[in-house]
Amino acid sequence: MLLADVMLLLLVWLDATLAQTVLVTREPLSALSVGHPGEVTYRWTNPASRRARLQVREVRPDILGGAQPPRAVRIPPRSVTPERVPVIPRRRGRETGGAGGFVLDSIGPLGLGRHRVRVPLPWDVVVYPPLVSVRLRASVAEALRRRDAGIKPIRRLGEGRLFESLREWVPGDDLRHIDWKATARRAKVITRQYEAERRQQVLLVLDTGRLMTAEVAGVARLDFAVQAALELAYAAAQHDDNVGIMTFADGVQHFVAPERGRGGVRRVLDVLAEVQPKLVEPDYPGAFRYLAARNRKRALTVLFTDVIDRFASDALVANVATLRPRHLPLAVTLRNPELDAAAAVRPTTSRDAFRKAAAEELLHARDEALGHMRRAGVIVIDVTPERAAQAVVTKYLDLKRRGTL
Amino acid sequence: MNLQPLLLPSAAIAGFVALWYALGSVAGILWTPRALLIGGLLSLAAGGASM
C-alpha cells in the first residue's frame, strides 16, 4: 500500500513537471460600451511537441466582470490557437495597465498532476457609456427628422460675426464695418455685412460631487447625467454645433473646449467614460471661475446637477447665474422618484403621514431653490433621471428652433 | 483510551498535507481529480486487503 502511494505521488510529481508551458497574448480590443457584449481574442502558443491541456481561470478588471468561471483550453503541438471569448462590460470606466491575467493549470500527459502558473496580462481598456441605446437612436432620429422637415436656419443679417457679403454703406451703418479696400476699388463707401453664426457652442458641465453619488433604482445619479450628456453631445454634433465638456467636484477634473463634429463627440465620450462621482462638496465658485476664463465664446452651458433647498444651493444659484448674459445657462436637475412617490402617497398610518410630510417639505424646499434659479435667468429642466436624456435633447432642439442660442 | 498508536500516522498525514500544500502554493504542483480518484481507490483496496 505504502509503495503504491509513493508511486502515485511520484507519478503526480512527474506528470505535473512534464505539463506544457504555454504563452498567451491578447489582441488589442475595439471599443466597448456598457450593455453591449464585445469579444476579446487570445492567442495561445504551444511551442512543445505535445498537446497542451489547460484549465484556465481568467481574472479581469472589475469593469469587465472580475474573476471569470474556469474553462478548458486545448492547444495542438507547435501551434498558435486563437480563442474568442465574450466580454460583457459591467460598468463604464477606464483601466490602464492594472488588473488582469490568468491562473493556468497545465495538466500533465497522464492527467494526474497539474502545474499552476500565474500569468499577468494587464488590460488597457475603456468602457464607454451605452452608445447605441434605443433612446439615443430615437433622439438622433428625432433630431434628423426635425432638421429635414423644412426647418431652415433664419438668416439674421447684421448680427453675429460671420461675414456674409459686401454692400454700399448707408447712413446708420456701423463705421467699423467699412471695408476700405473694397471702398478704394469701387470708389464708393462699401461696408461688410455680417450674419449670425450658425455653428454654436454647447458646453456640458457635469457636477460630480456628493449630490450625484446617490442612487436611483441601483444606478448612480451621475450615470443618468452621463447618458443625458452623451445624447445631447450626439444631437449637437448632428446639428453641426461644437461640443465641449467640463466635469468638476471639489476641483475641475476635466475640461475639453468645444470642438466640431465627430472629434468633439469623441473627446466628450472619453471624458464621460471615466468620470466618477466623489463624496465631496462641489466647488461651484472655482468651477465657474475656471469656466469663465477658459470659455469666452457664447455657449449653451448645460449644467447637470441637483439641488436640495435654497440655502444649500445658494452657491450653485449665485454662480450659475453669472454665466448670463454672455452664455445661455441650462440647468438639468434630477428628481428623486422615491421622494415624489412618498409625497404622493395617501397615508393610512401615522408613520406614512410623517413620511409624506417630510417628503413634501423636501420637495417644497427644492422647488423654492429651482424657482430662485429660474428668477436668476437660468433655464431649468427638473425631470426624473430616466427622462433626463430625452428632456435635455428636446429642450436643446427647441432652443435651436427658436434661435435662443 | 490510548491515543499513542494514532500519533505516528497522524503526524505522517499532517506532514504530507503540509508538504503538498507548500509544493502547491510555491511550486504550483497540484493533484488532478483523476489522481485523487486513483489515490482513493488504492486506499479502499488496501483497506479491503487488510480486513
Coordinates of N, CA, C and O in Angstrom, one line a residue, chain A residues 1 4-5 8-9 12-13 15-17 53 105 107-118, chain B residues 16 20 23-25 27-36 38-40 42-47:
Chain A
M1 N 0.8 -1.2 0.0 CA 0.0 0.0 0.0 C 0.9 1.3 0.0 O 0.7 2.2 -0.8
A4 N 2.6 1.7 -3.3 CA 1.6 2.2 -4.3 C 1.4 3.7 -4.1 O 1.4 4.5 -5.1
D5 N 1.3 4.2 -2.9 CA 1.1 5.6 -2.6 C 2.3 6.4 -3.0 O 2.1 7.5 -3.6
L8 N 2.3 6.7 -6.7 CA 1.3 7.6 -7.1 C 1.8 9.1 -7.0 O 1.7 9.9 -7.9
L9 N 2.4 9.3 -5.8 CA 3.0 10.6 -5.6 C 4.1 11.0 -6.6 O 4.1 12.1 -7.1
V12 N 2.4 11.8 -9.9 CA 1.8 13.1 -9.9 C 2.8 14.2 -10.1 O 2.7 15.1 -10.9
W13 N 3.9 14.0 -9.3 CA 5.0 15.0 -9.4 C 5.6 15.0 -10.8 O 5.7 16.1 -11.4
D15 N 4.3 13.9 -13.6 CA 3.3 14.4 -14.6 C 3.2 15.9 -14.6 O 3.1 16.5 -15.7
A16 N 3.1 16.5 -13.4 CA 3.0 17.9 -13.3 C 4.2 18.7 -13.9 O 4.1 19.7 -14.5
T17 N 5.4 18.1 -13.6 CA 6.6 18.7 -14.2 C 6.7 18.6 -15.7 O 7.3 19.4 -16.4
R53 N -3.0 20.7 -22.4 CA -4.3 20.7 -21.9 C -4.3 21.7 -20.7 O -3.6 21.5 -19.8
D105 N -3.8 26.2 -15.2 CA -3.4 24.9 -14.7 C -3.1 24.0 -15.9 O -4.0 23.7 -16.7
I107 N -2.2 20.6 -17.4 CA -2.4 19.2 -17.0 C -1.3 18.4 -17.7 O -1.1 18.5 -18.9
G108 N -0.7 17.5 -16.9 CA 0.3 16.6 -17.5 C -0.2 15.6 -18.4 O -1.4 15.3 -18.5
P109 N 0.7 14.9 -19.1 CA 0.3 13.9 -20.2 C -0.5 12.7 -19.6 O -1.4 12.2 -20.3
L110 N -0.3 12.3 -18.3 CA -1.1 11.2 -17.7 C -2.4 11.7 -17.1 O -3.2 10.9 -16.7
G111 N -2.5 13.0 -17.0 CA -3.7 13.6 -16.4 C -3.8 13.4 -14.9 O -4.8 13.4 -14.2
L112 N -2.6 13.2 -14.2 CA -2.5 13.0 -12.8 C -2.1 14.3 -12.0 O -2.6 14.6 -10.9
G113 N -1.2 15.0 -12.6 CA -0.7 16.2 -11.9 C -0.9 17.4 -12.8 O -1.1 17.3 -14.0
R114 N -1.0 18.6 -12.2 CA -1.1 19.8 -12.9 C -0.2 20.8 -12.4 O 0.1 20.9 -11.2
H115 N 0.3 21.7 -13.3 CA 1.3 22.7 -12.9 C 0.6 24.1 -13.0 O 0.1 24.4 -14.0
R116 N 0.5 24.7 -11.9 CA -0.2 26.0 -11.8 C 0.7 27.2 -11.9 O 1.7 27.3 -11.2
V117 N 0.4 28.1 -12.9 CA 1.2 29.3 -13.0 C 0.3 30.5 -13.1 O -0.8 30.4 -13.6
R118 N 0.8 31.6 -12.6 CA 0.0 32.9 -12.7 C 0.6 33.7 -13.8 O 1.8 34.0 -13.8
Chain B
F16 N 2.5 15.2 5.3 CA 2.2 15.0 3.9 C 1.4 16.2 3.3 O 1.7 16.8 2.3
W20 N 2.5 18.9 0.7 CA 1.8 19.1 -0.6 C 1.3 20.5 -0.7 O 1.3 21.1 -1.8
L23 N 4.2 22.6 -1.7 CA 4.5 22.4 -3.1 C 3.5 23.1 -4.0 O 3.8 23.7 -5.0
G24 N 2.2 23.0 -3.6 CA 1.2 23.6 -4.4 C 1.3 25.1 -4.5 O 1.1 25.7 -5.6
S25 N 1.5 25.7 -3.3 CA 1.5 27.1 -3.3 C 2.8 27.7 -3.9 O 2.8 28.8 -4.4
A27 N 5.6 25.8 -5.7 CA 6.0 25.3 -7.0 C 4.8 25.1 -7.9 O 5.0 24.8 -9.1
G28 N 3.6 25.2 -7.4 CA 2.4 25.1 -8.3 C 2.1 23.6 -8.8 O 1.5 23.4 -9.8
I29 N 2.6 22.6 -8.0 CA 2.3 21.2 -8.3 C 1.0 20.8 -7.6 O 0.9 20.8 -6.4
L30 N 0.0 20.4 -8.4 CA -1.3 20.1 -7.8 C -1.8 18.7 -8.3 O -1.3 18.2 -9.4
W31 N -2.7 18.1 -7.6 CA -3.3 16.9 -8.0 C -4.4 17.2 -9.0 O -5.1 18.2 -8.9
T32 N -4.7 16.2 -9.8 CA -5.9 16.3 -10.7 C -7.0 15.5 -10.0 O -6.7 14.6 -9.2
P33 N -8.3 15.6 -10.4 CA -9.3 14.8 -9.9 C -9.0 13.3 -10.2 O -9.3 12.4 -9.4
R34 N -8.4 13.0 -11.3 CA -8.1 11.6 -11.6 C -7.1 11.0 -10.6 O -7.3 9.9 -10.2
A35 N -6.1 11.8 -10.3 CA -5.1 11.3 -9.3 C -5.7 11.0 -7.9 O -5.4 10.1 -7.2
L36 N -6.6 12.0 -7.6 CA -7.3 11.8 -6.3 C -8.2 10.5 -6.3 O -8.3 9.8 -5.3
I38 N -7.6 7.8 -8.1 CA -6.8 6.7 -8.0 C -6.3 6.5 -6.6 O -6.3 5.3 -6.0
G39 N -5.9 7.6 -5.9 CA -5.5 7.5 -4.5 C -6.6 6.9 -3.6 O -6.3 6.1 -2.8
G40 N -7.8 7.4 -3.9 CA -9.0 6.9 -3.1 C -9.2 5.4 -3.3 O -9.4 4.6 -2.4
L42 N -6.9 3.2 -4.3 CA -5.8 2.5 -3.6 C -6.1 2.3 -2.1 O -5.8 1.2 -1.6
S43 N -6.6 3.3 -1.5 CA -6.9 3.3 -0.1 C -7.9 2.2 0.2 O -7.8 1.4 1.1
L44 N -9.0 2.2 -0.7 CA -10.1 1.3 -0.5 C -9.6 -0.2 -0.7 O -9.9 -1.1 0.1
A45 N -8.7 -0.3 -1.7 CA -8.1 -1.6 -2.0 C -7.3 -2.1 -0.8 O -7.3 -3.3 -0.4
A46 N -6.5 -1.2 -0.2 CA -5.6 -1.5 0.9 C -6.5 -1.9 2.1 O -6.2 -2.8 2.8
G47 N -7.6 -1.1 2.3 CA -8.5 -1.4 3.4 C -9.1 -2.8 3.3 O -9.2 -3.5 4.3

